[in-house]
Amino acid sequence: YSHMDEPDLAETAYRMALNANPENERALVNLGLIHHKRGEFAEAIPLYEKAINVNTDSIYAYANLARIYARLQDDEQAEYYVEQYLNHGGKAEDL
């Protein structure tokens, strides 16, 4: 749904997926991305953090946290998540 520009339907689908499996990394990251795109960083951050707790190699969660913290002008946190992204296999050119 999110790829079809229907974020409300996508949000419902991801919440249903998380009700069935609260450790669904893909649903956590994608629900985080919906909030991220809406500028709802306070909602997105814990979803990305939980995705990392589920899978410490969740490069999309690291990258998106780096982007949020850069946007919030929290350079220390942004740099930390960039470093984590790179250390877990992310590519600098993809940031």
PDB file of N, CA and C in Angstrom:
ATOM      1  N   TYR A   1       0.813  -1.210   0.000  1.00  0.00           N
ATOM      2  CA  TYR A   1       0.000   0.000   0.000  1.00  0.00           C
ATOM      3  C   TYR A   1       0.850   1.264   0.000  1.00  0.00           C
ATOM      4  N   SER A   2       1.937   1.233   0.758  1.00  0.00           N
ATOM      5  CA  SER A   2       2.754   2.447   0.829  1.00  0.00           C
ATOM      6  C   SER A   2       3.361   2.777  -0.526  1.00  0.00           C
ATOM      7  N   HIS A   3       3.618   1.749  -1.326  1.00  0.00           N
ATOM      8  CA  HIS A   3       4.176   1.992  -2.651  1.00  0.00           C
ATOM      9  C   HIS A   3       3.120   2.528  -3.610  1.00  0.00           C
ATOM     10  N   MET A   4       1.859   2.414  -3.210  1.00  0.00           N
ATOM     11  CA  MET A   4       0.766   2.891  -4.049  1.00  0.00           C
ATOM     12  C   MET A   4       0.222   4.213  -3.522  1.00  0.00           C
ATOM     13  N   ASP A   5       1.012   4.896  -2.725  1.00  0.00           N
ATOM     14  CA  ASP A   5       0.617   6.184  -2.154  1.00  0.00           C
ATOM     15  C   ASP A   5      -0.672   6.089  -1.343  1.00  0.00           C
ATOM     16  N   GLU A   6      -0.808   5.006  -0.599  1.00  0.00           N
ATOM     17  CA  GLU A   6      -1.946   4.820   0.300  1.00  0.00           C
ATOM     18  C   GLU A   6      -1.410   4.557   1.702  1.00  0.00           C
ATOM     19  N   PRO A   7      -0.772   5.568   2.301  1.00  0.00           N
ATOM     20  CA  PRO A   7      -0.119   5.337   3.589  1.00  0.00           C
ATOM     21  C   PRO A   7      -1.069   4.921   4.706  1.00  0.00           C
ATOM     22  N   ASP A   8      -2.320   5.367   4.660  1.00  0.00           N
ATOM     23  CA  ASP A   8      -3.256   4.975   5.722  1.00  0.00           C
ATOM     24  C   ASP A   8      -3.559   3.479   5.664  1.00  0.00           C
ATOM     25  N   LEU A   9      -3.752   2.966   4.455  1.00  0.00           N
ATOM     26  CA  LEU A   9      -3.974   1.526   4.301  1.00  0.00           C
ATOM     27  C   LEU A   9      -2.720   0.751   4.677  1.00  0.00           C
ATOM     28  N   ALA A  10      -1.570   1.266   4.273  1.00  0.00           N
ATOM     29  CA  ALA A  10      -0.310   0.609   4.611  1.00  0.00           C
ATOM     30  C   ALA A  10      -0.111   0.589   6.119  1.00  0.00           C
ATOM     31  N   GLU A  11      -0.413   1.703   6.769  1.00  0.00           N
ATOM     32  CA  GLU A  11      -0.264   1.763   8.226  1.00  0.00           C
ATOM     33  C   GLU A  11      -1.132   0.705   8.896  1.00  0.00           C
ATOM     34  N   THR A  12      -2.365   0.575   8.447  1.00  0.00           N
ATOM     35  CA  THR A  12      -3.266  -0.441   9.005  1.00  0.00           C
ATOM     36  C   THR A  12      -2.704  -1.843   8.781  1.00  0.00           C
ATOM     37  N   ALA A  13      -2.209  -2.105   7.591  1.00  0.00           N
ATOM     38  CA  ALA A  13      -1.656  -3.427   7.277  1.00  0.00           C
ATOM     39  C   ALA A  13      -0.434  -3.733   8.140  1.00  0.00           C
ATOM     40  N   TYR A  14       0.451  -2.746   8.313  1.00  0.00           N
ATOM     41  CA  TYR A  14       1.649  -2.977   9.133  1.00  0.00           C
ATOM     42  C   TYR A  14       1.285  -3.161  10.603  1.00  0.00           C
ATOM     43  N   ARG A  15       0.295  -2.425  11.074  1.00  0.00           N
ATOM     44  CA  ARG A  15      -0.146  -2.607  12.471  1.00  0.00           C
ATOM     45  C   ARG A  15      -0.748  -4.001  12.672  1.00  0.00           C
ATOM     46  N   MET A  16      -1.488  -4.475  11.686  1.00  0.00           N
ATOM     47  CA  MET A  16      -2.038  -5.832  11.764  1.00  0.00           C
ATOM     48  C   MET A  16      -0.909  -6.863  11.782  1.00  0.00           C
ATOM     49  N   ALA A  17       0.089  -6.645  10.951  1.00  0.00           N
ATOM     50  CA  ALA A  17       1.238  -7.560  10.922  1.00  0.00           C
ATOM     51  C   ALA A  17       1.950  -7.568  12.269  1.00  0.00           C
ATOM     52  N   LEU A  18       2.069  -6.396  12.887  1.00  0.00           N
ATOM     53  CA  LEU A  18       2.738  -6.311  14.189  1.00  0.00           C
ATOM     54  C   LEU A  18       1.886  -6.908  15.303  1.00  0.00           C
ATOM     55  N   ASN A  19       0.568  -6.847  15.166  1.00  0.00           N
ATOM     56  CA  ASN A  19      -0.295  -7.522  16.140  1.00  0.00           C
ATOM     57  C   ASN A  19      -0.077  -9.025  16.081  1.00  0.00           C
ATOM     58  N   ALA A  20       0.099  -9.545  14.874  1.00  0.00           N
ATOM     59  CA  ALA A  20       0.337 -10.977  14.690  1.00  0.00           C
ATOM     60  C   ALA A  20       1.743 -11.365  15.132  1.00  0.00           C
ATOM     61  N   ASN A  21       2.715 -10.493  14.866  1.00  0.00           N
ATOM     62  CA  ASN A  21       4.112 -10.763  15.217  1.00  0.00           C
ATOM     63  C   ASN A  21       4.791  -9.438  15.549  1.00  0.00           C
ATOM     64  N   PRO A  22       4.866  -9.089  16.840  1.00  0.00           N
ATOM     65  CA  PRO A  22       5.449  -7.809  17.245  1.00  0.00           C
ATOM     66  C   PRO A  22       6.927  -7.645  16.877  1.00  0.00           C
ATOM     67  N   GLU A  23       7.565  -8.729  16.461  1.00  0.00           N
ATOM     68  CA  GLU A  23       8.978  -8.655  16.091  1.00  0.00           C
ATOM     69  C   GLU A  23       9.180  -8.744  14.580  1.00  0.00           C
ATOM     70  N   ASN A  24       8.182  -8.352  13.822  1.00  0.00           N
ATOM     71  CA  ASN A  24       8.274  -8.344  12.370  1.00  0.00           C
ATOM     72  C   ASN A  24       9.093  -7.119  11.959  1.00  0.00           C
ATOM     73  N   GLU A  25      10.367  -7.364  11.694  1.00  0.00           N
ATOM     74  CA  GLU A  25      11.292  -6.261  11.393  1.00  0.00           C
ATOM     75  C   GLU A  25      10.823  -5.424  10.204  1.00  0.00           C
ATOM     76  N   ARG A  26      10.381  -6.078   9.170  1.00  0.00           N
ATOM     77  CA  ARG A  26       9.962  -5.354   7.964  1.00  0.00           C
ATOM     78  C   ARG A  26       8.780  -4.430   8.264  1.00  0.00           C
ATOM     79  N   ALA A  27       7.815  -4.932   9.029  1.00  0.00           N
ATOM     80  CA  ALA A  27       6.658  -4.107   9.391  1.00  0.00           C
ATOM     81  C   ALA A  27       7.085  -2.947  10.282  1.00  0.00           C
ATOM     82  N   LEU A  28       8.011  -3.195  11.204  1.00  0.00           N
ATOM     83  CA  LEU A  28       8.503  -2.120  12.077  1.00  0.00           C
ATOM     84  C   LEU A  28       9.164  -1.016  11.262  1.00  0.00           C
ATOM     85  N   VAL A  29      10.053  -1.409  10.352  1.00  0.00           N
ATOM     86  CA  VAL A  29      10.769  -0.418   9.535  1.00  0.00           C
ATOM     87  C   VAL A  29       9.797   0.324   8.624  1.00  0.00           C
ATOM     88  N   ASN A  30       8.887  -0.398   7.993  1.00  0.00           N
ATOM     89  CA  ASN A  30       7.962   0.252   7.060  1.00  0.00           C
ATOM     90  C   ASN A  30       6.960   1.156   7.768  1.00  0.00           C
ATOM     91  N   LEU A  31       6.492   0.746   8.941  1.00  0.00           N
ATOM     92  CA  LEU A  31       5.613   1.625   9.716  1.00  0.00           C
ATOM     93  C   LEU A  31       6.398   2.853  10.180  1.00  0.00           C
ATOM     94  N   GLY A  32       7.648   2.641  10.573  1.00  0.00           N
ATOM     95  CA  GLY A  32       8.510   3.773  10.916  1.00  0.00           C
ATOM     96  C   GLY A  32       8.665   4.727   9.745  1.00  0.00           C
ATOM     97  N   LEU A  33       8.813   4.171   8.564  1.00  0.00           N
ATOM     98  CA  LEU A  33       8.983   4.998   7.365  1.00  0.00           C
ATOM     99  C   LEU A  33       7.737   5.828   7.069  1.00  0.00           C
ATOM    100  N   ILE A  34       6.568   5.260   7.298  1.00  0.00           N
ATOM    101  CA  ILE A  34       5.326   6.025   7.100  1.00  0.00           C
ATOM    102  C   ILE A  34       5.323   7.240   8.025  1.00  0.00           C
ATOM    103  N   HIS A  35       5.622   7.016   9.303  1.00  0.00           N
ATOM    104  CA  HIS A  35       5.666   8.136  10.251  1.00  0.00           C
ATOM    105  C   HIS A  35       6.783   9.115   9.888  1.00  0.00           C
ATOM    106  N   HIS A  36       7.917   8.580   9.479  1.00  0.00           N
ATOM    107  CA  HIS A  36       9.069   9.396   9.080  1.00  0.00           C
ATOM    108  C   HIS A  36       8.673  10.339   7.943  1.00  0.00           C
ATOM    109  N   LYS A  37       8.024   9.801   6.921  1.00  0.00           N
ATOM    110  CA  LYS A  37       7.619  10.614   5.770  1.00  0.00           C
ATOM    111  C   LYS A  37       6.607  11.684   6.151  1.00  0.00           C
ATOM    112  N   ARG A  38       5.830  11.422   7.193  1.00  0.00           N
ATOM    113  CA  ARG A  38       4.857  12.402   7.681  1.00  0.00           C
ATOM    114  C   ARG A  38       5.509  13.438   8.595  1.00  0.00           C
ATOM    115  N   GLY A  39       6.786  13.265   8.887  1.00  0.00           N
ATOM    116  CA  GLY A  39       7.465  14.169   9.815  1.00  0.00           C
ATOM    117  C   GLY A  39       7.170  13.848  11.266  1.00  0.00           C
ATOM    118  N   GLU A  40       6.619  12.683  11.523  1.00  0.00           N
ATOM    119  CA  GLU A  40       6.276  12.243  12.880  1.00  0.00           C
ATOM    120  C   GLU A  40       7.449  11.456  13.463  1.00  0.00           C
ATOM    121  N   PHE A  41       8.517  12.190  13.735  1.00  0.00           N
ATOM    122  CA  PHE A  41       9.757  11.542  14.155  1.00  0.00           C
ATOM    123  C   PHE A  41       9.637  10.851  15.508  1.00  0.00           C
ATOM    124  N   ALA A  42       8.861  11.425  16.417  1.00  0.00           N
ATOM    125  CA  ALA A  42       8.698  10.819  17.746  1.00  0.00           C
ATOM    126  C   ALA A  42       8.027   9.449  17.645  1.00  0.00           C
ATOM    127  N   GLU A  43       7.219   9.237  16.623  1.00  0.00           N
ATOM    128  CA  GLU A  43       6.593   7.937  16.406  1.00  0.00           C
ATOM    129  C   GLU A  43       7.524   7.000  15.640  1.00  0.00           C
ATOM    130  N   ALA A  44       8.306   7.542  14.727  1.00  0.00           N
ATOM    131  CA  ALA A  44       9.185   6.716  13.892  1.00  0.00           C
ATOM    132  C   ALA A  44      10.378   6.166  14.665  1.00  0.00           C
ATOM    133  N   ILE A  45      10.982   6.985  15.506  1.00  0.00           N
ATOM    134  CA  ILE A  45      12.216   6.586  16.194  1.00  0.00           C
ATOM    135  C   ILE A  45      12.063   5.275  16.965  1.00  0.00           C
ATOM    136  N   PRO A  46      11.053   5.125  17.840  1.00  0.00           N
ATOM    137  CA  PRO A  46      10.976   3.860  18.588  1.00  0.00           C
ATOM    138  C   PRO A  46      10.704   2.639  17.708  1.00  0.00           C
ATOM    139  N   LEU A  47      10.047   2.840  16.573  1.00  0.00           N
ATOM    140  CA  LEU A  47       9.820   1.722  15.656  1.00  0.00           C
ATOM    141  C   LEU A  47      11.134   1.264  15.038  1.00  0.00           C
ATOM    142  N   TYR A  48      11.953   2.224  14.613  1.00  0.00           N
ATOM    143  CA  TYR A  48      13.265   1.869  14.071  1.00  0.00           C
ATOM    144  C   TYR A  48      14.141   1.229  15.144  1.00  0.00           C
ATOM    145  N   GLU A  49      14.089   1.769  16.356  1.00  0.00           N
ATOM    146  CA  GLU A  49      14.891   1.206  17.447  1.00  0.00           C
ATOM    147  C   GLU A  49      14.470  -0.229  17.750  1.00  0.00           C
ATOM    148  N   LYS A  50      13.176  -0.487  17.716  1.00  0.00           N
ATOM    149  CA  LYS A  50      12.701  -1.850  17.969  1.00  0.00           C
ATOM    150  C   LYS A  50      13.147  -2.782  16.846  1.00  0.00           C
ATOM    151  N   ALA A  51      13.131  -2.290  15.609  1.00  0.00           N
ATOM    152  CA  ALA A  51      13.607  -3.104  14.485  1.00  0.00           C
ATOM    153  C   ALA A  51      15.063  -3.504  14.700  1.00  0.00           C
ATOM    154  N   ILE A  52      15.862  -2.583  15.221  1.00  0.00           N
ATOM    155  CA  ILE A  52      17.269  -2.879  15.503  1.00  0.00           C
ATOM    156  C   ILE A  52      17.383  -3.890  16.641  1.00  0.00           C
ATOM    157  N   ASN A  53      16.507  -3.786  17.637  1.00  0.00           N
ATOM    158  CA  ASN A  53      16.516  -4.771  18.721  1.00  0.00           C
ATOM    159  C   ASN A  53      16.170  -6.163  18.204  1.00  0.00           C
ATOM    160  N   VAL A  54      15.294  -6.227  17.212  1.00  0.00           N
ATOM    161  CA  VAL A  54      14.906  -7.505  16.610  1.00  0.00           C
ATOM    162  C   VAL A  54      16.040  -8.045  15.745  1.00  0.00           C
ATOM    163  N   ASN A  55      16.671  -7.162  14.982  1.00  0.00           N
ATOM    164  CA  ASN A  55      17.741  -7.554  14.062  1.00  0.00           C
ATOM    165  C   ASN A  55      18.811  -6.470  14.078  1.00  0.00           C
ATOM    166  N   THR A  56      19.920  -6.764  14.723  1.00  0.00           N
ATOM    167  CA  THR A  56      20.980  -5.751  14.846  1.00  0.00           C
ATOM    168  C   THR A  56      21.616  -5.395  13.504  1.00  0.00           C
ATOM    169  N   ASP A  57      21.291  -6.122  12.447  1.00  0.00           N
ATOM    170  CA  ASP A  57      21.801  -5.798  11.114  1.00  0.00           C
ATOM    171  C   ASP A  57      20.773  -5.057  10.259  1.00  0.00           C
ATOM    172  N   SER A  58      19.792  -4.442  10.885  1.00  0.00           N
ATOM    173  CA  SER A  58      18.721  -3.750  10.164  1.00  0.00           C
ATOM    174  C   SER A  58      19.238  -2.423   9.597  1.00  0.00           C
ATOM    175  N   ILE A  59      19.905  -2.509   8.451  1.00  0.00           N
ATOM    176  CA  ILE A  59      20.556  -1.309   7.908  1.00  0.00           C
ATOM    177  C   ILE A  59      19.562  -0.205   7.558  1.00  0.00           C
ATOM    178  N   TYR A  60      18.341  -0.570   7.163  1.00  0.00           N
ATOM    179  CA  TYR A  60      17.359   0.467   6.835  1.00  0.00           C
ATOM    180  C   TYR A  60      16.967   1.258   8.078  1.00  0.00           C
ATOM    181  N   ALA A  61      16.863   0.571   9.209  1.00  0.00           N
ATOM    182  CA  ALA A  61      16.546   1.268  10.460  1.00  0.00           C
ATOM    183  C   ALA A  61      17.685   2.209  10.839  1.00  0.00           C
ATOM    184  N   TYR A  62      18.928   1.742  10.729  1.00  0.00           N
ATOM    185  CA  TYR A  62      20.072   2.611  11.039  1.00  0.00           C
ATOM    186  C   TYR A  62      20.092   3.836  10.121  1.00  0.00           C
ATOM    187  N   ALA A  63      19.909   3.605   8.829  1.00  0.00           N
ATOM    188  CA  ALA A  63      19.952   4.710   7.864  1.00  0.00           C
ATOM    189  C   ALA A  63      18.855   5.729   8.145  1.00  0.00           C
ATOM    190  N   ASN A  64      17.659   5.240   8.429  1.00  0.00           N
ATOM    191  CA  ASN A  64      16.549   6.161   8.668  1.00  0.00           C
ATOM    192  C   ASN A  64      16.705   6.913   9.983  1.00  0.00           C
ATOM    193  N   LEU A  65      17.259   6.260  10.998  1.00  0.00           N
ATOM    194  CA  LEU A  65      17.547   6.979  12.244  1.00  0.00           C
ATOM    195  C   LEU A  65      18.602   8.054  12.001  1.00  0.00           C
ATOM    196  N   ALA A  66      19.615   7.753  11.203  1.00  0.00           N
ATOM    197  CA  ALA A  66      20.633   8.760  10.876  1.00  0.00           C
ATOM    198  C   ALA A  66      19.990   9.958  10.189  1.00  0.00           C
ATOM    199  N   ARG A  67      19.077   9.697   9.274  1.00  0.00           N
ATOM    200  CA  ARG A  67      18.397  10.785   8.552  1.00  0.00           C
ATOM    201  C   ARG A  67      17.541  11.632   9.490  1.00  0.00           C
ATOM    202  N   ILE A  68      16.813  10.967  10.385  1.00  0.00           N
ATOM    203  CA  ILE A  68      15.971  11.711  11.327  1.00  0.00           C
ATOM    204  C   ILE A  68      16.828  12.595  12.218  1.00  0.00           C
ATOM    205  N   TYR A  69      17.874  12.021  12.803  1.00  0.00           N
ATOM    206  CA  TYR A  69      18.696  12.810  13.721  1.00  0.00           C
ATOM    207  C   TYR A  69      19.436  13.933  12.995  1.00  0.00           C
ATOM    208  N   ALA A  70      19.807  13.723  11.741  1.00  0.00           N
ATOM    209  CA  ALA A  70      20.410  14.809  10.961  1.00  0.00           C
ATOM    210  C   ALA A  70      19.386  15.922  10.763  1.00  0.00           C
ATOM    211  N   ARG A  71      18.161  15.538  10.476  1.00  0.00           N
ATOM    212  CA  ARG A  71      17.090  16.525  10.283  1.00  0.00           C
ATOM    213  C   ARG A  71      16.814  17.299  11.572  1.00  0.00           C
ATOM    214  N   LEU A  72      16.943  16.601  12.711  1.00  0.00           N
ATOM    215  CA  LEU A  72      16.736  17.240  14.014  1.00  0.00           C
ATOM    216  C   LEU A  72      17.983  17.991  14.493  1.00  0.00           C
ATOM    217  N   GLN A  73      19.005  17.990  13.661  1.00  0.00           N
ATOM    218  CA  GLN A  73      20.285  18.654  13.945  1.00  0.00           C
ATOM    219  C   GLN A  73      20.955  18.099  15.200  1.00  0.00           C
ATOM    220  N   ASP A  74      20.770  16.804  15.430  1.00  0.00           N
ATOM    221  CA  ASP A  74      21.458  16.101  16.508  1.00  0.00           C
ATOM    222  C   ASP A  74      22.614  15.342  15.860  1.00  0.00           C
ATOM    223  N   ASP A  75      23.709  16.078  15.648  1.00  0.00           N
ATOM    224  CA  ASP A  75      24.834  15.531  14.895  1.00  0.00           C
ATOM    225  C   ASP A  75      25.445  14.300  15.547  1.00  0.00           C
ATOM    226  N   GLU A  76      25.511  14.296  16.863  1.00  0.00           N
ATOM    227  CA  GLU A  76      26.118  13.163  17.564  1.00  0.00           C
ATOM    228  C   GLU A  76      25.335  11.875  17.297  1.00  0.00           C
ATOM    229  N   GLN A  77      24.018  11.942  17.428  1.00  0.00           N
ATOM    230  CA  GLN A  77      23.185  10.763  17.169  1.00  0.00           C
ATOM    231  C   GLN A  77      23.217  10.399  15.685  1.00  0.00           C
ATOM    232  N   ALA A  78      23.173  11.395  14.822  1.00  0.00           N
ATOM    233  CA  ALA A  78      23.208  11.130  13.379  1.00  0.00           C
ATOM    234  C   ALA A  78      24.496  10.404  13.009  1.00  0.00           C
ATOM    235  N   GLU A  79      25.624  10.880  13.518  1.00  0.00           N
ATOM    236  CA  GLU A  79      26.910  10.239  13.227  1.00  0.00           C
ATOM    237  C   GLU A  79      26.955   8.821  13.777  1.00  0.00           C
ATOM    238  N   TYR A  80      26.400   8.625  14.969  1.00  0.00           N
ATOM    239  CA  TYR A  80      26.371   7.286  15.570  1.00  0.00           C
ATOM    240  C   TYR A  80      25.627   6.317  14.654  1.00  0.00           C
ATOM    241  N   TYR A  81      24.459   6.729  14.161  1.00  0.00           N
ATOM    242  CA  TYR A  81      23.670   5.825  13.326  1.00  0.00           C
ATOM    243  C   TYR A  81      24.264   5.650  11.933  1.00  0.00           C
ATOM    244  N   VAL A  82      24.949   6.652  11.412  1.00  0.00           N
ATOM    245  CA  VAL A  82      25.680   6.473  10.150  1.00  0.00           C
ATOM    246  C   VAL A  82      26.759   5.413  10.355  1.00  0.00           C
ATOM    247  N   GLU A  83      27.492   5.530  11.446  1.00  0.00           N
ATOM    248  CA  GLU A  83      28.553   4.560  11.753  1.00  0.00           C
ATOM    249  C   GLU A  83      27.975   3.146  11.890  1.00  0.00           C
ATOM    250  N   GLN A  84      26.856   3.022  12.587  1.00  0.00           N
ATOM    251  CA  GLN A  84      26.217   1.712  12.748  1.00  0.00           C
ATOM    252  C   GLN A  84      25.764   1.164  11.391  1.00  0.00           C
ATOM    253  N   TYR A  85      25.199   2.029  10.580  1.00  0.00           N
ATOM    254  CA  TYR A  85      24.762   1.641   9.237  1.00  0.00           C
ATOM    255  C   TYR A  85      25.935   1.073   8.438  1.00  0.00           C
ATOM    256  N   LEU A  86      27.044   1.784   8.443  1.00  0.00           N
ATOM    257  CA  LEU A  86      28.221   1.339   7.693  1.00  0.00           C
ATOM    258  C   LEU A  86      28.814   0.068   8.289  1.00  0.00           C
ATOM    259  N   ASN A  87      28.855  -0.022   9.610  1.00  0.00           N
ATOM    260  CA  ASN A  87      29.419  -1.195  10.282  1.00  0.00           C
ATOM    261  C   ASN A  87      28.590  -2.458  10.061  1.00  0.00           C
ATOM    262  N   HIS A  88      27.323  -2.289   9.734  1.00  0.00           N
ATOM    263  CA  HIS A  88      26.453  -3.444   9.531  1.00  0.00           C
ATOM    264  C   HIS A  88      26.205  -3.740   8.052  1.00  0.00           C
ATOM    265  N   GLY A  89      27.042  -3.190   7.196  1.00  0.00           N
ATOM    266  CA  GLY A  89      26.989  -3.557   5.786  1.00  0.00           C
ATOM    267  C   GLY A  89      26.353  -2.552   4.856  1.00  0.00           C
ATOM    268  N   GLY A  90      25.920  -1.408   5.386  1.00  0.00           N
ATOM    269  CA  GLY A  90      25.360  -0.375   4.527  1.00  0.00           C
ATOM    270  C   GLY A  90      26.451   0.288   3.695  1.00  0.00           C
ATOM    271  N   LYS A  91      26.072   0.846   2.577  1.00  0.00           N
ATOM    272  CA  LYS A  91      27.026   1.505   1.681  1.00  0.00           C
ATOM    273  C   LYS A  91      26.850   3.011   1.761  1.00  0.00           C
ATOM    274  N   ALA A  92      27.959   3.719   1.879  1.00  0.00           N
ATOM    275  CA  ALA A  92      27.934   5.178   2.034  1.00  0.00           C
ATOM    276  C   ALA A  92      27.165   5.848   0.899  1.00  0.00           C
ATOM    277  N   GLU A  93      27.308   5.339  -0.309  1.00  0.00           N
ATOM    278  CA  GLU A  93      26.642   5.982  -1.452  1.00  0.00           C
ATOM    279  C   GLU A  93      25.124   5.817  -1.414  1.00  0.00           C
ATOM    280  N   ASP A  94      24.624   4.922  -0.573  1.00  0.00           N
ATOM    281  CA  ASP A  94      23.175   4.721  -0.466  1.00  0.00           C
ATOM    282  C   ASP A  94      22.528   5.602   0.595  1.00  0.00           C
ATOM    283  N   LEU A  95      23.345   6.325   1.362  1.00  0.00           N
ATOM    284  CA  LEU A  95      22.772   7.169   2.420  1.00  0.00           C
ATOM    285  C   LEU A  95      22.206   8.430   1.856  1.00  0.00           C
TER     286      LEU A  95
END
